[in-house]
Amino acid sequence: MKLTILTILVLCTFQAFPQDTTHTEVLRKADELINEYRFEHALLVMGETHDSLAIPLLRRKGFCYSKLGNHDYAITAYESIRSIDSLNREALYNLGQLYANRDQHERSKDCFQKLIQLDSTNSYYYKQYAAVAMKSNDPVGAIGYYIQTVRLNPGDLEAHGHLSSILLEAEQYAYVDSMLSQLLSTSDNNQLRLLLARAKLGEDQYQAVIDNIGRILETQDTTAAHARLMGISYFMLDQYNKVIPCMEYLLAKGIKADWMFYYLGVSYQRTNEGDKAIEFLNLAVGESVSDHIRSYYMQLATAYE
């Protein structure tokens, strides 16, 4: 009897080793193929193992399916991991991204919320939640999570930029001004400086707008956004000779708007170029779809005098 039991144990041991070796070999081959970007071949290799619910295998399958754009299968793989280990961070993160790409925003936010619960000091999870909140037309939620992101990671310039853009849309100019002025006092970033200039414009600080755009133009070429902010600010400061090149730049870029024609018309009028003033004020009237058309007509009348 003892000999029989020992024989069975030995046989079971020898049968187990080939299975472990086979599984390990499959993962090794799959990794080689993944490193060579041969994702379809890696999936074929992984199909050879019987241990289809092992987390290491599911991780690789999810990755390959994602790279191939097969999001349904990728989600299935990562959800299978969650069924085994509900707190698996890699699965939660990838599911959050996949669900967001499919506009399944609530499922995506649920994944990132669970990651935050697992690691409440990881600013990246808050940032991902905020991005999904913004995609789902929840600016209030996005603001809250972006604020938490920059509190945990003050050096995250991207998060500062997204937060500032949302707050500018909400006309929270003073908040953006305070936040970005402090940030830009220790580091420089043209994108954030442009957002600061927009905040300054909202606060009617026109010279500050010009100064900030001037700083940007020291290191990069003029864009339509720069010309617009500069042109408006010069107009408000009655510097009409400087308004004209800004508005002409926008016209050369193919941008047309009634307010641009109005600014040009008034600026040419103030610089004693009556014919051009009449030309552009007529364009302002013709293009107008705003409540300012009465003002355009009145200004046009004075140009004919």
PDB file of N, CA and C in Angstrom, residues 25-49 56-65 67-68:
ATOM      1  N   GLU A  25       6.457  28.753 -20.502  1.00  0.00           N
ATOM      2  CA  GLU A  25       6.990  28.882 -21.863  1.00  0.00           C
ATOM      3  C   GLU A  25       6.044  29.701 -22.743  1.00  0.00           C
ATOM      4  N   VAL A  26       4.756  29.490 -22.558  1.00  0.00           N
ATOM      5  CA  VAL A  26       3.772  30.261 -23.325  1.00  0.00           C
ATOM      6  C   VAL A  26       3.905  31.748 -23.021  1.00  0.00           C
ATOM      7  N   LEU A  27       4.043  32.069 -21.738  1.00  0.00           N
ATOM      8  CA  LEU A  27       4.180  33.475 -21.355  1.00  0.00           C
ATOM      9  C   LEU A  27       5.477  34.066 -21.917  1.00  0.00           C
ATOM     10  N   ARG A  28       6.531  33.270 -21.900  1.00  0.00           N
ATOM     11  CA  ARG A  28       7.817  33.753 -22.417  1.00  0.00           C
ATOM     12  C   ARG A  28       7.716  34.039 -23.916  1.00  0.00           C
ATOM     13  N   LYS A  29       7.118  33.111 -24.648  1.00  0.00           N
ATOM     14  CA  LYS A  29       6.956  33.301 -26.093  1.00  0.00           C
ATOM     15  C   LYS A  29       6.046  34.501 -26.386  1.00  0.00           C
ATOM     16  N   ALA A  30       4.987  34.617 -25.588  1.00  0.00           N
ATOM     17  CA  ALA A  30       4.054  35.738 -25.776  1.00  0.00           C
ATOM     18  C   ALA A  30       4.765  37.065 -25.558  1.00  0.00           C
ATOM     19  N   ASP A  31       5.592  37.130 -24.518  1.00  0.00           N
ATOM     20  CA  ASP A  31       6.328  38.368 -24.237  1.00  0.00           C
ATOM     21  C   ASP A  31       7.273  38.725 -25.382  1.00  0.00           C
ATOM     22  N   GLU A  32       7.918  37.726 -25.939  1.00  0.00           N
ATOM     23  CA  GLU A  32       8.817  37.978 -27.068  1.00  0.00           C
ATOM     24  C   GLU A  32       8.043  38.572 -28.242  1.00  0.00           C
ATOM     25  N   LEU A  33       6.895  37.997 -28.532  1.00  0.00           N
ATOM     26  CA  LEU A  33       6.071  38.478 -29.650  1.00  0.00           C
ATOM     27  C   LEU A  33       5.502  39.869 -29.373  1.00  0.00           C
ATOM     28  N   ILE A  34       5.105  40.120 -28.134  1.00  0.00           N
ATOM     29  CA  ILE A  34       4.590  41.440 -27.766  1.00  0.00           C
ATOM     30  C   ILE A  34       5.676  42.495 -27.936  1.00  0.00           C
ATOM     31  N   ASN A  35       6.875  42.160 -27.516  1.00  0.00           N
ATOM     32  CA  ASN A  35       7.998  43.102 -27.663  1.00  0.00           C
ATOM     33  C   ASN A  35       8.315  43.386 -29.132  1.00  0.00           C
ATOM     34  N   GLU A  36       7.932  42.466 -29.998  1.00  0.00           N
ATOM     35  CA  GLU A  36       8.121  42.653 -31.442  1.00  0.00           C
ATOM     36  C   GLU A  36       6.860  43.222 -32.107  1.00  0.00           C
ATOM     37  N   TYR A  37       5.868  43.613 -31.283  1.00  0.00           N
ATOM     38  CA  TYR A  37       4.604  44.188 -31.767  1.00  0.00           C
ATOM     39  C   TYR A  37       3.809  43.194 -32.627  1.00  0.00           C
ATOM     40  N   ARG A  38       4.004  41.920 -32.397  1.00  0.00           N
ATOM     41  CA  ARG A  38       3.269  40.876 -33.126  1.00  0.00           C
ATOM     42  C   ARG A  38       2.137  40.373 -32.228  1.00  0.00           C
ATOM     43  N   PHE A  39       1.162  41.239 -32.037  1.00  0.00           N
ATOM     44  CA  PHE A  39       0.125  40.987 -31.038  1.00  0.00           C
ATOM     45  C   PHE A  39      -0.792  39.825 -31.420  1.00  0.00           C
ATOM     46  N   GLU A  40      -1.119  39.700 -32.712  1.00  0.00           N
ATOM     47  CA  GLU A  40      -1.980  38.600 -33.135  1.00  0.00           C
ATOM     48  C   GLU A  40      -1.290  37.260 -32.905  1.00  0.00           C
ATOM     49  N   HIS A  41       0.007  37.192 -33.205  1.00  0.00           N
ATOM     50  CA  HIS A  41       0.754  35.950 -32.983  1.00  0.00           C
ATOM     51  C   HIS A  41       0.838  35.632 -31.488  1.00  0.00           C
ATOM     52  N   ALA A  42       0.979  36.675 -30.677  1.00  0.00           N
ATOM     53  CA  ALA A  42       1.042  36.456 -29.231  1.00  0.00           C
ATOM     54  C   ALA A  42      -0.266  35.853 -28.728  1.00  0.00           C
ATOM     55  N   LEU A  43      -1.380  36.332 -29.260  1.00  0.00           N
ATOM     56  CA  LEU A  43      -2.674  35.792 -28.851  1.00  0.00           C
ATOM     57  C   LEU A  43      -2.829  34.331 -29.269  1.00  0.00           C
ATOM     58  N   LEU A  44      -2.324  33.988 -30.440  1.00  0.00           N
ATOM     59  CA  LEU A  44      -2.369  32.595 -30.896  1.00  0.00           C
ATOM     60  C   LEU A  44      -1.569  31.698 -29.961  1.00  0.00           C
ATOM     61  N   VAL A  45      -0.399  32.172 -29.574  1.00  0.00           N
ATOM     62  CA  VAL A  45       0.444  31.396 -28.664  1.00  0.00           C
ATOM     63  C   VAL A  45      -0.252  31.215 -27.321  1.00  0.00           C
ATOM     64  N   MET A  46      -0.866  32.276 -26.827  1.00  0.00           N
ATOM     65  CA  MET A  46      -1.524  32.199 -25.514  1.00  0.00           C
ATOM     66  C   MET A  46      -2.753  31.309 -25.556  1.00  0.00           C
ATOM     67  N   GLY A  47      -3.288  31.072 -26.746  1.00  0.00           N
ATOM     68  CA  GLY A  47      -4.429  30.173 -26.868  1.00  0.00           C
ATOM     69  C   GLY A  47      -4.061  28.719 -26.687  1.00  0.00           C
ATOM     70  N   GLU A  48      -2.744  28.440 -26.644  1.00  0.00           N
ATOM     71  CA  GLU A  48      -2.298  27.047 -26.530  1.00  0.00           C
ATOM     72  C   GLU A  48      -2.330  26.538 -25.098  1.00  0.00           C
ATOM     73  N   THR A  49      -2.466  27.441 -24.105  1.00  0.00           N
ATOM     74  CA  THR A  49      -2.422  26.999 -22.713  1.00  0.00           C
ATOM     75  C   THR A  49      -3.825  26.727 -22.202  1.00  0.00           C
ATOM     76  N   PRO A  56      -1.705  36.488 -15.086  1.00  0.00           N
ATOM     77  CA  PRO A  56      -0.631  36.889 -16.002  1.00  0.00           C
ATOM     78  C   PRO A  56      -1.011  36.730 -17.475  1.00  0.00           C
ATOM     79  N   LEU A  57      -1.767  35.677 -17.767  1.00  0.00           N
ATOM     80  CA  LEU A  57      -2.199  35.448 -19.143  1.00  0.00           C
ATOM     81  C   LEU A  57      -3.258  36.473 -19.563  1.00  0.00           C
ATOM     82  N   LEU A  58      -4.208  36.723 -18.680  1.00  0.00           N
ATOM     83  CA  LEU A  58      -5.270  37.681 -18.982  1.00  0.00           C
ATOM     84  C   LEU A  58      -4.722  39.094 -19.167  1.00  0.00           C
ATOM     85  N   ARG A  59      -3.715  39.435 -18.380  1.00  0.00           N
ATOM     86  CA  ARG A  59      -3.080  40.750 -18.527  1.00  0.00           C
ATOM     87  C   ARG A  59      -2.529  40.919 -19.934  1.00  0.00           C
ATOM     88  N   ARG A  60      -1.817  39.921 -20.401  1.00  0.00           N
ATOM     89  CA  ARG A  60      -1.206  39.989 -21.727  1.00  0.00           C
ATOM     90  C   ARG A  60      -2.273  39.988 -22.830  1.00  0.00           C
ATOM     91  N   LYS A  61      -3.317  39.200 -22.619  1.00  0.00           N
ATOM     92  CA  LYS A  61      -4.396  39.180 -23.613  1.00  0.00           C
ATOM     93  C   LYS A  61      -5.082  40.548 -23.700  1.00  0.00           C
ATOM     94  N   GLY A  62      -5.375  41.121 -22.556  1.00  0.00           N
ATOM     95  CA  GLY A  62      -5.995  42.438 -22.544  1.00  0.00           C
ATOM     96  C   GLY A  62      -5.146  43.470 -23.255  1.00  0.00           C
ATOM     97  N   PHE A  63      -3.830  43.421 -23.017  1.00  0.00           N
ATOM     98  CA  PHE A  63      -2.909  44.354 -23.654  1.00  0.00           C
ATOM     99  C   PHE A  63      -2.912  44.169 -25.175  1.00  0.00           C
ATOM    100  N   CYS A  64      -2.819  42.934 -25.612  1.00  0.00           N
ATOM    101  CA  CYS A  64      -2.788  42.654 -27.057  1.00  0.00           C
ATOM    102  C   CYS A  64      -4.084  43.079 -27.736  1.00  0.00           C
ATOM    103  N   TYR A  65      -5.207  42.729 -27.138  1.00  0.00           N
ATOM    104  CA  TYR A  65      -6.496  43.117 -27.729  1.00  0.00           C
ATOM    105  C   TYR A  65      -6.619  44.646 -27.801  1.00  0.00           C
ATOM    106  N   LYS A  67      -4.167  46.825 -28.116  1.00  0.00           N
ATOM    107  CA  LYS A  67      -3.289  47.303 -29.179  1.00  0.00           C
ATOM    108  C   LYS A  67      -3.864  47.025 -30.561  1.00  0.00           C
ATOM    109  N   LEU A  68      -4.627  45.967 -30.672  1.00  0.00           N
ATOM    110  CA  LEU A  68      -5.252  45.616 -31.950  1.00  0.00           C
ATOM    111  C   LEU A  68      -6.578  46.348 -32.166  1.00  0.00           C
TER     112      LEU A  68
END
